[in-house]
CSV table of C-alpha atoms and ligand atoms in Angstrom, one decimal:
chain,number,residue,atom,x,y,z
R,1,MET,CA,68.1,68.8,74.8
R,2,SER,CA,69.8,71.0,72.2
R,3,SER,CA,70.3,68.1,69.8
R,4,GLU,CA,66.5,67.7,70.1
R,5,LEU,CA,66.1,71.2,68.8
R,6,MET,CA,68.4,70.6,65.8
R,7,LYS,CA,66.4,67.5,65.0
R,8,GLN,CA,63.2,69.5,65.1
R,9,ARG,CA,64.7,72.2,62.9
R,10,ILE,CA,65.9,69.6,60.4
R,11,ASN,CA,62.5,67.9,60.2
R,12,LYS,CA,60.8,71.3,59.7
R,13,ALA,CA,63.3,72.1,56.9
R,14,GLN,CA,62.7,68.7,55.3
R,15,MET,CA,58.9,69.3,55.3
R,16,GLU,CA,59.4,72.6,53.6
R,17,ILE,CA,61.6,71.1,50.9
R,18,ASP,CA,59.2,68.2,50.4
R,19,LEU,CA,56.3,70.6,50.0
R,20,ILE,CA,57.8,72.5,47.0
R,21,LYS,CA,60.4,70.2,45.5
R,22,GLU,CA,58.2,68.7,42.8
R,23,GLU,CA,57.2,72.1,41.5
R,24,VAL,CA,60.8,73.3,41.6
R,25,LEU,CA,62.4,70.3,39.9
R,26,GLY,CA,60.5,70.9,36.6
R,27,SER,CA,61.0,74.6,36.5
R,28,ARG,CA,62.5,76.4,33.5
R,29,TYR,CA,65.9,77.6,34.7
R,30,ARG,CA,67.0,74.4,36.3
R,31,GLN,CA,70.5,73.3,35.2
R,32,LYS,CA,71.0,70.0,33.3
R,33,TYR,CA,74.4,69.0,34.7
R,34,HIS,CA,75.5,71.6,37.3
R,35,PHE,CA,74.8,70.8,41.0
R,36,MET,CA,71.8,72.5,42.6
R,37,ALA,CA,69.7,72.0,45.7
R,38,GLU,CA,66.2,70.5,45.4
R,39,ALA,CA,64.6,73.9,46.3
R,40,GLY,CA,65.5,77.1,48.1
R,41,TRP,CA,68.7,79.1,48.2
R,42,ILE,CA,72.3,77.8,48.2
R,43,ASN,CA,75.6,79.6,48.3
R,44,ASP,CA,79.1,78.2,49.2
R,45,PRO,CA,80.1,74.6,48.8
R,46,ASN,CA,81.0,73.2,52.3
R,47,GLY,CA,82.5,70.0,53.6
R,48,LEU,CA,83.4,68.6,50.3
R,49,ILE,CA,84.9,65.1,50.9
R,50,TYR,CA,85.4,61.7,49.5
R,51,TYR,CA,84.2,59.6,52.5
R,52,LYS,CA,83.6,55.8,52.6
R,53,GLY,CA,83.4,55.4,48.9
R,54,GLN,CA,81.2,58.4,48.0
R,55,TYR,CA,81.6,62.1,47.4
R,56,HIS,CA,79.8,64.2,49.9
R,57,PHE,CA,78.8,67.7,49.0
R,58,PHE,CA,77.4,70.0,51.7
R,59,TYR,CA,76.2,73.6,51.0
R,60,GLN,CA,75.2,76.8,52.6
R,61,TYR,CA,71.4,76.4,52.5
R,62,ASN,CA,68.2,78.3,53.2
R,63,PRO,CA,65.4,75.8,52.6
R,64,TYR,CA,62.7,78.4,53.4
R,65,ASP,CA,63.3,80.9,50.7
R,66,ALA,CA,65.0,81.6,47.3
R,67,TYR,CA,67.1,84.2,49.1
R,68,TRP,CA,69.8,84.0,51.7
R,69,GLY,CA,68.5,83.5,55.3
R,70,ALA,CA,69.5,81.6,58.5
R,71,MET,CA,72.1,79.2,57.2
R,72,HIS,CA,71.6,75.4,57.3
R,73,TRP,CA,74.0,72.9,55.7
R,74,GLY,CA,72.3,71.0,52.8
R,75,HIS,CA,73.8,67.6,51.9
R,76,ALA,CA,74.0,65.4,48.8
R,77,VAL,CA,76.1,62.4,47.8
R,78,SER,CA,77.5,61.2,44.5
R,79,ASP,CA,79.6,58.5,42.9
R,80,ASP,CA,80.9,60.7,40.1
R,81,MET,CA,80.4,64.4,41.2
R,82,LEU,CA,77.8,64.7,38.5
R,83,HIS,CA,74.8,62.6,39.5
R,84,PHE,CA,73.6,63.3,43.1
R,85,THR,CA,71.3,61.8,45.7
R,86,TYR,CA,70.0,64.3,48.2
R,87,LEU,CA,70.2,63.5,51.9
R,88,PRO,CA,68.5,65.2,54.9
R,89,VAL,CA,69.8,68.6,55.9
R,90,ALA,CA,73.0,68.0,57.9
R,91,LEU,CA,73.1,71.1,60.2
R,92,ALA,CA,70.4,73.5,61.3
R,93,PRO,CA,70.7,76.5,63.6
R,94,SER,CA,69.9,75.4,67.1
R,95,GLU,CA,72.4,76.8,69.6
R,96,SER,CA,73.1,80.1,71.3
R,97,TYR,CA,76.2,80.4,69.1
R,98,ASP,CA,74.5,79.7,65.7
R,99,ASP,CA,70.7,80.3,66.2
R,100,ASP,CA,70.0,83.7,64.6
R,101,GLU,CA,67.9,84.8,61.6
R,102,ASN,CA,71.0,86.6,60.2
R,103,GLY,CA,73.4,83.9,61.2
R,104,GLY,CA,73.3,80.2,61.5
R,105,CYS,CA,75.8,77.5,60.4
R,106,PHE,CA,78.1,79.4,58.1
R,107,SER,CA,80.7,77.8,55.8
R,108,GLY,CA,83.2,75.2,56.8
R,109,SER,CA,84.8,71.9,55.9
R,110,ALA,CA,84.9,68.2,56.6
R,111,ILE,CA,87.5,65.6,57.5
R,112,GLU,CA,87.5,61.9,58.3
R,113,TYR,CA,88.9,61.0,61.8
R,114,ASP,CA,88.4,58.0,64.0
R,115,GLY,CA,85.9,56.4,61.5
R,116,LYS,CA,83.7,59.5,61.9
R,117,LEU,CA,82.8,62.3,59.5
R,118,TRP,CA,83.7,65.6,61.2
R,119,LEU,CA,82.4,69.0,60.2
R,120,MET,CA,83.9,72.2,61.2
R,121,TYR,CA,81.8,75.3,60.6
R,122,THR,CA,81.4,78.9,61.7
R,123,GLY,CA,78.5,79.7,64.1
R,124,ARG,CA,77.1,83.2,63.7
R,125,ALA,CA,74.8,84.7,66.4
R,126,LYS,CA,74.4,87.7,68.6
R,127,LEU,CA,76.1,87.9,72.0
R,128,ASP,CA,75.4,90.9,74.2
R,129,GLY,CA,73.9,92.7,71.2
R,130,GLU,CA,76.9,92.2,68.9
R,131,TYR,CA,77.4,89.5,66.2
R,132,HIS,CA,80.1,87.0,66.8
R,133,GLN,CA,81.5,84.4,64.5
R,134,THR,CA,83.1,81.3,66.2
R,135,GLN,CA,84.4,78.0,65.0
R,136,CYS,CA,82.3,74.9,65.9
R,137,VAL,CA,82.5,71.1,65.5
R,138,ALA,CA,80.0,68.4,64.7
R,139,TRP,CA,80.4,64.8,63.8
R,140,SER,CA,78.6,61.8,62.5
R,141,ASP,CA,79.0,58.0,62.6
R,142,ASP,CA,76.9,57.3,59.6
R,143,GLY,CA,77.7,60.3,57.5
R,144,ILE,CA,74.0,61.4,57.6
R,145,THR,CA,73.0,62.5,61.1
R,146,PHE,CA,75.3,65.0,62.9
R,147,THR,CA,75.8,65.9,66.5
R,148,LYS,CA,77.1,69.3,67.5
R,149,TYR,CA,79.9,69.2,70.1
R,150,GLU,CA,78.6,70.2,73.6
R,151,ASN,CA,81.5,72.5,74.3
R,152,ASN,CA,81.2,74.5,71.1
R,153,PRO,CA,82.5,76.9,70.1
R,154,VAL,CA,86.0,75.5,70.0
R,155,VAL,CA,87.7,78.7,68.8
R,156,THR,CA,86.8,82.4,69.1
R,157,ALA,CA,88.4,85.4,67.4
R,158,PRO,CA,91.8,86.4,68.9
R,159,GLN,CA,92.3,89.7,70.7
R,160,GLY,CA,92.3,92.6,68.4
R,161,TYR,CA,90.5,90.8,65.6
R,162,GLU,CA,86.9,91.7,64.5
R,163,ALA,CA,84.5,89.2,66.2
R,164,ASP,CA,82.1,89.3,63.2
R,165,ASN,CA,84.8,88.7,60.6
R,166,PHE,CA,86.3,85.4,61.7
R,167,ARG,CA,84.9,82.5,59.6
R,168,ASP,CA,85.0,79.6,57.2
R,169,PRO,CA,87.4,77.0,58.8
R,170,LYS,CA,89.1,74.7,56.4
R,171,VAL,CA,90.6,71.6,58.1
R,172,TRP,CA,93.3,69.1,57.0
R,173,LYS,CA,95.7,66.7,58.6
R,174,HIS,CA,99.5,67.0,58.3
R,175,GLY,CA,101.8,64.6,60.3
R,176,GLU,CA,100.5,64.3,63.8
R,177,TYR,CA,98.3,67.4,63.8
R,178,PHE,CA,95.0,68.6,62.4
R,179,TYR,CA,95.3,72.1,61.0
R,180,MET,CA,92.6,74.7,60.4
R,181,VAL,CA,92.8,78.0,58.4
R,182,CYS,CA,90.2,80.7,59.0
R,183,GLY,CA,89.5,84.1,57.3
R,184,ALA,CA,89.9,87.0,59.7
R,185,LYS,CA,90.1,90.8,59.7
R,186,LYS,CA,92.3,93.2,61.7
R,187,ASP,CA,92.9,96.9,61.2
R,188,ASN,CA,90.8,96.7,58.0
R,189,LEU,CA,93.2,94.1,56.4
R,190,ALA,CA,92.6,90.4,55.5
R,191,LYS,CA,94.4,87.7,57.4
R,192,ALA,CA,94.4,83.9,57.2
R,193,LEU,CA,94.9,82.5,60.7
R,194,ILE,CA,96.3,79.0,61.2
R,195,TYR,CA,95.5,76.8,64.2
R,196,ARG,CA,96.4,73.2,65.1
R,197,SER,CA,95.0,70.4,67.2
R,198,GLU,CA,95.6,66.8,68.2
R,199,ASN,CA,92.0,65.8,68.6
R,200,MET,CA,89.8,68.2,66.5
R,201,LEU,CA,88.4,69.7,69.8
R,202,ASP,CA,91.3,71.6,71.5
R,203,TRP,CA,92.9,74.1,69.2
R,204,GLU,CA,95.9,76.3,69.6
R,205,PHE,CA,96.7,79.4,67.5
R,206,LEU,CA,99.8,78.9,65.5
R,207,ASN,CA,100.4,82.0,63.3
R,208,VAL,CA,99.1,84.4,60.7
R,209,LEU,CA,99.5,82.0,57.7
R,210,ALA,CA,99.4,84.9,55.2
R,211,GLU,CA,97.9,88.4,55.1
R,212,SER,CA,97.0,91.3,52.9
R,213,ARG,CA,98.9,94.5,53.2
R,214,GLY,CA,96.2,96.2,51.3
R,215,GLU,CA,96.9,94.7,47.9
R,216,LEU,CA,94.7,91.6,48.6
R,217,GLY,CA,91.6,93.1,50.2
R,218,TYR,CA,90.2,93.6,53.7
R,219,MET,CA,88.8,90.1,54.3
R,220,TRP,CA,89.3,86.7,52.9
R,221,GLU,CA,86.2,84.5,52.7
R,222,CYS,CA,86.5,80.7,52.5
R,223,PRO,CA,90.3,80.3,52.6
R,224,ASP,CA,91.6,76.9,51.6
R,225,PHE,CA,95.0,75.5,51.9
R,226,PHE,CA,96.5,72.4,50.3
R,227,GLU,CA,99.7,70.7,49.1
R,228,ILE,CA,100.3,70.2,45.4
R,229,GLY,CA,103.5,68.7,44.0
R,230,ASP,CA,106.3,70.2,46.1
R,231,LYS,CA,104.3,73.4,46.7
R,232,HIS,CA,101.5,74.7,48.8
R,233,VAL,CA,98.5,76.7,47.7
R,234,LEU,CA,96.3,79.2,49.5
R,235,MET,CA,93.1,80.1,47.8
R,236,PHE,CA,90.4,82.6,49.0
R,237,SER,CA,87.7,84.9,47.9
R,238,PRO,CA,88.8,88.4,48.7
R,239,MET,CA,86.5,91.3,49.8
R,240,GLY,CA,87.4,94.7,48.7
R,241,LEU,CA,89.2,93.8,45.4
R,242,ASN,CA,86.6,95.1,42.9
R,243,GLU,CA,86.3,92.7,39.9
R,244,CYS,CA,88.4,90.0,41.6
R,245,THR,CA,86.4,87.1,43.2
R,246,SER,CA,88.9,84.3,43.6
R,247,VAL,CA,92.6,84.3,44.1
R,248,TYR,CA,95.3,81.6,44.5
R,249,LEU,CA,98.8,82.0,45.9
R,250,VAL,CA,101.5,79.3,45.3
R,251,GLY,CA,104.4,79.1,47.7
R,252,ASP,CA,106.2,77.2,50.5
R,253,MET,CA,104.9,76.2,53.9
R,254,ASN,CA,106.8,76.0,57.1
R,255,TYR,CA,104.7,73.8,59.5
R,256,GLU,CA,107.0,74.6,62.4
R,257,THR,CA,106.2,78.3,62.3
R,258,GLY,CA,102.9,78.2,60.6
R,259,LYS,CA,104.0,80.6,57.9
R,260,PHE,CA,103.3,80.4,54.2
R,261,ILE,CA,105.6,82.4,51.9
R,262,TYR,CA,104.2,82.7,48.4
R,263,SER,CA,105.9,83.6,45.2
R,264,THR,CA,103.0,83.3,42.6
R,265,THR,CA,99.6,85.0,42.6
R,266,GLY,CA,96.9,84.1,40.2
R,267,ARG,CA,93.1,84.2,39.5
R,268,ILE,CA,91.1,81.0,39.7
R,269,ASP,CA,88.3,82.5,37.6
R,270,TRP,CA,87.8,86.0,36.0
R,271,GLY,CA,84.0,85.5,35.6
R,272,LEU,CA,81.2,87.4,37.4
R,273,ASP,CA,79.8,84.1,38.9
R,274,TYR,CA,82.6,82.2,40.6
R,275,TYR,CA,83.0,82.4,44.3
R,276,ALA,CA,84.1,80.6,47.5
R,277,PRO,CA,85.7,77.6,45.8
R,278,GLN,CA,86.6,74.7,48.2
R,279,SER,CA,89.1,72.0,47.5
R,280,PHE,CA,89.3,68.3,48.4
R,281,ASN,CA,91.2,65.2,47.4
R,282,ASP,CA,89.2,62.7,45.4
R,283,ALA,CA,89.4,58.9,45.3
R,284,ASP,CA,92.4,59.0,42.9
R,285,GLY,CA,94.3,61.7,44.8
R,286,ARG,CA,93.3,64.4,42.4
R,287,ARG,CA,92.8,67.9,43.9
R,288,ILE,CA,89.4,69.0,43.0
R,289,ILE,CA,87.7,72.4,43.5
R,290,VAL,CA,84.1,73.4,43.3
R,291,GLY,CA,82.8,77.0,43.5
R,292,TRP,CA,79.5,78.8,43.9
R,293,ALA,CA,78.2,80.2,40.7
R,294,ASN,CA,77.0,83.6,41.8
R,295,SER,CA,78.0,86.9,43.3
R,296,TRP,CA,77.2,89.0,46.4
R,297,ASP,CA,75.4,92.2,46.5
R,298,TRP,CA,78.6,94.1,47.6
R,299,MET,CA,80.3,93.3,44.3
R,300,PRO,CA,80.6,96.2,41.8
R,301,TRP,CA,78.6,94.7,39.0
R,302,PHE,CA,75.9,93.1,41.1
R,303,LYS,CA,72.3,93.4,39.9
R,304,ASP,CA,70.6,90.4,41.5
R,305,TRP,CA,70.9,86.7,41.8
R,306,GLY,CA,69.0,85.9,38.7
R,307,PRO,CA,65.3,85.2,37.9
R,308,SER,CA,65.0,81.6,39.3
R,309,PHE,CA,63.7,83.0,42.6
R,310,LYS,CA,60.3,83.1,40.8
R,311,ASP,CA,60.4,79.4,40.8
R,312,LYS,CA,61.4,79.1,44.5
R,313,TRP,CA,65.1,78.3,44.1
R,314,CYS,CA,68.4,80.1,43.6
R,315,GLY,CA,72.0,79.0,43.2
R,316,PHE,CA,74.2,76.2,41.8
R,317,PHE,CA,77.8,75.2,41.7
R,318,ASN,CA,80.3,75.6,38.9
R,319,LEU,CA,81.7,72.4,37.4
R,320,PRO,CA,84.2,70.5,39.6
R,321,ARG,CA,87.7,71.2,38.3
R,322,GLU,CA,91.0,69.4,38.7
R,323,VAL,CA,93.8,71.6,39.9
R,324,VAL,CA,97.1,71.1,38.2
R,325,LEU,CA,100.4,72.8,39.0
R,326,THR,CA,102.5,74.0,36.1
R,327,GLU,CA,106.3,74.0,35.9
R,328,ASP,CA,106.4,77.7,36.5
R,329,ASN,CA,104.2,77.3,39.6
R,330,ARG,CA,100.9,78.6,38.2
R,331,LEU,CA,97.7,76.6,38.4
R,332,LYS,CA,95.4,75.1,35.7
R,333,PHE,CA,91.8,74.4,36.5
R,334,ILE,CA,90.5,71.6,34.3
R,335,PRO,CA,86.9,70.5,34.3
R,336,ILE,CA,86.9,66.9,35.6
R,337,LYS,CA,87.2,64.1,33.0
R,338,GLU,CA,84.0,62.5,34.3
R,339,LEU,CA,82.1,65.1,32.3
R,340,GLU,CA,83.1,63.2,29.1
R,341,SER,CA,80.6,60.5,30.2
R,342,LEU,CA,77.8,62.9,29.6
R,343,ARG,CA,78.8,63.6,26.0
R,344,CYS,CA,76.5,62.6,23.1
R,345,ASN,CA,75.9,63.6,19.5
R,346,GLU,CA,79.5,64.5,18.6
R,347,THR,CA,80.4,66.6,15.6
R,348,LYS,CA,84.0,67.2,14.6
R,349,GLU,CA,85.2,69.6,11.9
R,350,LYS,CA,88.8,70.3,10.8
R,351,ASN,CA,90.6,73.2,9.2
R,352,ILE,CA,87.7,75.7,9.2
R,353,THR,CA,88.1,79.3,8.1
R,354,VAL,CA,85.8,81.9,9.6
R,355,LEU,CA,85.4,85.4,8.2
R,356,LYS,CA,83.2,88.2,9.3
R,357,ASP,CA,80.0,86.4,8.4
R,358,ARG,CA,78.7,84.3,11.3
R,359,TYR,CA,79.6,80.6,11.3
R,360,LEU,CA,76.9,78.5,13.0
R,361,LEU,CA,78.3,75.8,15.2
R,362,LYS,CA,76.9,72.3,14.8
R,363,THR,CA,75.1,72.1,18.1
R,364,ASP,CA,71.7,73.5,18.9
R,365,SER,CA,71.4,72.1,22.3
R,366,ILE,CA,71.1,74.4,25.4
R,367,SER,CA,73.3,72.0,27.2
R,368,CYS,CA,76.4,71.4,25.2
R,369,GLU,CA,80.2,71.4,25.1
R,370,ILE,CA,82.4,73.1,22.5
R,371,LYS,CA,86.1,72.8,21.9
R,372,LEU,CA,88.0,75.0,19.5
R,373,SER,CA,91.6,75.3,18.5
R,374,VAL,CA,92.6,78.6,16.9
R,375,ASN,CA,95.6,78.4,14.6
R,376,LEU,CA,97.4,81.5,15.5
R,377,LEU,CA,100.0,81.2,12.8
R,378,LYS,CA,97.3,81.4,10.0
R,379,THR,CA,94.8,83.7,11.8
R,380,THR,CA,95.0,87.3,10.5
R,381,ALA,CA,91.8,88.6,12.3
R,382,GLN,CA,92.2,91.2,15.0
R,383,GLN,CA,89.2,89.7,16.9
R,384,ILE,CA,87.5,86.4,17.2
R,385,ASN,CA,84.0,86.6,18.5
R,386,LEU,CA,81.6,84.0,19.9
R,387,LEU,CA,77.9,84.6,20.2
R,388,LEU,CA,76.5,82.0,22.5
R,389,ARG,CA,72.9,81.0,23.5
R,390,SER,CA,71.8,83.3,20.7
R,391,ASP,CA,68.3,83.8,19.2
R,392,GLY,CA,70.0,84.8,16.0
R,393,GLU,CA,70.4,88.4,17.1
R,394,ASN,CA,71.3,88.7,20.7
R,395,GLY,CA,73.4,86.4,22.9
R,396,ALA,CA,76.3,86.1,25.3
R,397,HIS,CA,79.3,87.7,23.6
R,398,ILE,CA,82.9,86.5,24.1
R,399,CYS,CA,85.5,88.6,22.4
R,400,ILE,CA,89.1,87.5,21.9
R,401,ASP,CA,90.8,90.7,21.0
R,402,PHE,CA,94.3,90.3,19.7
R,403,LYS,CA,94.9,94.0,19.2
R,404,ARG,CA,94.0,94.9,22.8
R,405,GLN,CA,95.3,91.6,24.1
R,406,GLU,CA,92.2,91.1,26.1
R,407,MET,CA,89.4,88.6,26.4
R,408,SER,CA,85.9,89.7,27.5
R,409,PHE,CA,82.7,88.0,28.2
R,410,SER,CA,79.6,90.2,28.1
R,411,ARG,CA,76.1,89.1,29.0
R,412,ASP,CA,74.5,92.6,28.4
R,413,GLY,CA,71.4,91.9,26.4
R,414,ALA,CA,72.0,88.1,26.4
R,415,ASP,CA,68.7,87.2,28.2
R,416,GLY,CA,66.8,90.4,28.9
R,417,TRP,CA,67.8,90.0,32.6
R,418,SER,CA,71.5,89.9,33.3
R,419,ASN,CA,74.2,92.4,32.7
R,420,GLY,CA,77.9,92.8,33.1
R,421,THR,CA,81.1,92.0,31.4
R,422,SER,CA,84.1,90.1,32.7
R,423,ARG,CA,87.6,90.8,31.3
R,424,SER,CA,91.0,89.1,31.4
R,425,PRO,CA,94.4,89.6,29.8
R,426,LEU,CA,95.0,87.5,26.6
R,427,ILE,CA,98.4,85.9,27.1
R,428,MET,CA,99.9,85.3,23.6
R,429,ALA,CA,103.6,84.7,24.2
R,430,ASP,CA,105.0,82.5,21.5
R,431,LYS,CA,101.8,80.5,21.1
R,432,GLU,CA,101.0,78.6,17.9
R,433,HIS,CA,97.4,77.9,18.9
R,434,LEU,CA,94.8,79.1,21.3
R,435,ASP,CA,92.6,76.5,22.9
R,436,ILE,CA,89.0,77.3,23.9
R,437,HIS,CA,86.7,75.0,25.9
R,438,ILE,CA,83.2,76.0,26.6
R,439,PHE,CA,80.4,74.3,28.7
R,440,ILE,CA,76.9,75.6,28.2
R,441,ASP,CA,74.1,74.7,30.5
R,442,GLN,CA,70.5,75.9,30.9
R,443,SER,CA,71.5,78.9,33.0
R,444,SER,CA,75.3,79.3,32.7
R,445,ILE,CA,78.3,79.4,30.4
R,446,GLU,CA,81.8,78.3,31.5
R,447,PHE,CA,84.6,79.4,29.3
R,448,TYR,CA,88.1,78.0,29.7
R,449,THR,CA,91.2,79.0,27.7
R,450,ASP,CA,94.9,79.5,27.8
R,451,ASP,CA,95.4,75.8,28.7
R,452,TYR,CA,92.8,76.2,31.5
R,453,MET,CA,94.7,79.0,33.2
R,454,THR,CA,92.3,81.8,32.2
R,455,ASN,CA,88.7,81.0,32.8
R,456,HIS,CA,85.4,82.9,33.0
R,457,CYS,CA,82.1,81.6,34.5
R,458,LEU,CA,78.9,83.6,34.0
R,459,ASN,CA,75.3,82.9,34.5
R,460,VAL,CA,73.0,83.6,31.6
R,461,PHE,CA,69.2,83.0,32.0
R,462,ALA,CA,68.2,82.8,28.3
R,463,PRO,CA,65.1,81.0,27.1
R,464,CYS,CA,65.4,77.7,25.3
R,465,LYS,CA,64.8,79.3,21.9
R,466,ASN,CA,68.2,80.9,22.3
R,467,ASN,CA,70.0,77.8,21.2
R,468,ARG,CA,72.4,78.9,18.5
R,469,ASN,CA,76.1,79.4,18.9
R,470,TYR,CA,78.1,81.4,16.3
R,471,ILE,CA,81.7,82.4,15.6
R,472,PHE,CA,82.7,85.4,13.6
R,473,ALA,CA,86.0,87.2,12.9
R,474,ALA,CA,86.8,90.9,12.5
R,475,GLU,CA,89.5,92.5,10.4
R,476,GLY,CA,90.8,89.4,8.8
R,477,LYS,CA,90.2,85.6,8.9
R,478,ALA,CA,90.2,83.2,11.8
R,479,GLU,CA,91.6,79.7,11.2
R,480,PHE,CA,90.6,76.8,13.4
R,481,ASN,CA,92.5,73.6,13.6
R,482,PHE,CA,89.4,71.9,14.8
R,483,ILE,CA,85.9,72.6,16.1
R,484,GLU,CA,84.3,69.9,18.2
R,485,CYS,CA,80.8,69.9,19.7
R,486,TRP,CA,78.8,67.6,21.9
R,487,GLU,CA,75.4,67.6,23.4
R,488,ILE,CA,75.5,67.0,27.2
R,489,LYS,CA,73.1,64.5,28.7
R,490,LYS,CA,71.1,65.5,31.7
R,491,ALA,CA,72.6,64.5,35.0
R,492,THR,CA,70.5,66.4,37.5
R,493,ASP,CA,67.0,65.8,38.9
C,501,LIG,C1,80.9,83.4,51.4
C,501,LIG,C2,80.2,83.6,52.7
C,501,LIG,C3,81.1,83.0,53.8
C,501,LIG,C4,80.1,82.7,54.9
C,501,LIG,C5,78.9,82.3,54.1
C,501,LIG,C6,77.5,82.7,54.7
C,501,LIG,O1,80.1,83.4,50.3
C,501,LIG,O2,80.0,85.0,52.9
C,501,LIG,O3,82.2,83.8,54.2
C,501,LIG,O4,80.5,81.8,55.8
C,501,LIG,O5,79.0,82.9,52.8
C,501,LIG,O6,76.5,82.1,54.0
């Protein structure tokens, strides 16, 4: 009976999408090569998995509005993580534990087991007048149509934990067991709880995998845990840490006790629009992460989610990145090499000197890639500035400030809509060159530097006439070993 209700809800959602998708697809702020839904609202990436020869991306989805609402799981597949085919909505609210206008099927993850594709998600609904978040299971034989487990929920918040702050299960297999980590809150402090199971249905609480003692916020959304090299990584999006939207911890795991002891802490991205990244292993064993390119209304700089709501859609993902562990146990986040297949119209220049007058880069596309190498031995400037998506006057402004040892990315005045500046330290130690890699798309700019260890993603909703990109120096000259530009071909519908 209840699977009948989910079917009806999915059909209803599909009709809504079909009704508006043509109008949405041609609209002005649509990205050219970043993942989006056909129409409506999306937030977190969910259930990312390489399954039976294809990448499956699921996502937090409200097909009925360009704003957050009762959460469904949207679904799309891809051969290269860049070109996608949309599939029917995978999960819709339909049960007492997930059917609520302020709830639904919240974030979760996927795993292959017994030839089936299993989804683990958080159901949010009211019980006796209070909201509860519980962990639930669904599966599919064909990777398209899902059935919710009749004995859901399979895990509820432990005694002493807040019932409405227990969410976002990430599952993986290690040895004989399945493991799951969930974000939780107790005594106003964030915890990551680890559970284990032999069959994906019966779960036992193992331990508090890791926790905040105040320094890492009061709640961790979308925790993710994986092995890399001889280390383990816990990532999450913390609540209550001001400018900080994504954290990683590198350390060692004891599967007997369920305790993770970390020694390194870092930021996945310093930008204003990078949240809730989820990881998965791709076909070649690379560890890939994908994040949601937006922010929540509780963040200090929040203004709104951008102007695309006028065209009946909102939200996209940041570019997939490969995670690489460094020798000193930090992480690099490198945009996947598949992106190179979208390059065209290459220009390469060598040994360029830039002074205070603006130097116009040789790409006027609103979807392009730029790579720069600053020669730090020959550069005398105190600042190197980039003015991107500019109309000749205004633009998004990246400033590499050698004096203050800081990088900043400001979008104040960049598009007449957005505001806010993200900032990160500029790590100079003994370097001979500074590498900069930029991806510009219709409505966002991704900025990678410091060998992909310091990155900023920000959304910018500038019109197409803002298609110039400049560099200029302050207080001295900037010397570039090379400047390379490409136009990027359209990959999205
Ligand atoms: C993170 C998040 C998750 C939750 C989902 C709801 O962005 O708040 O914690 O499951 O979004 O859509």
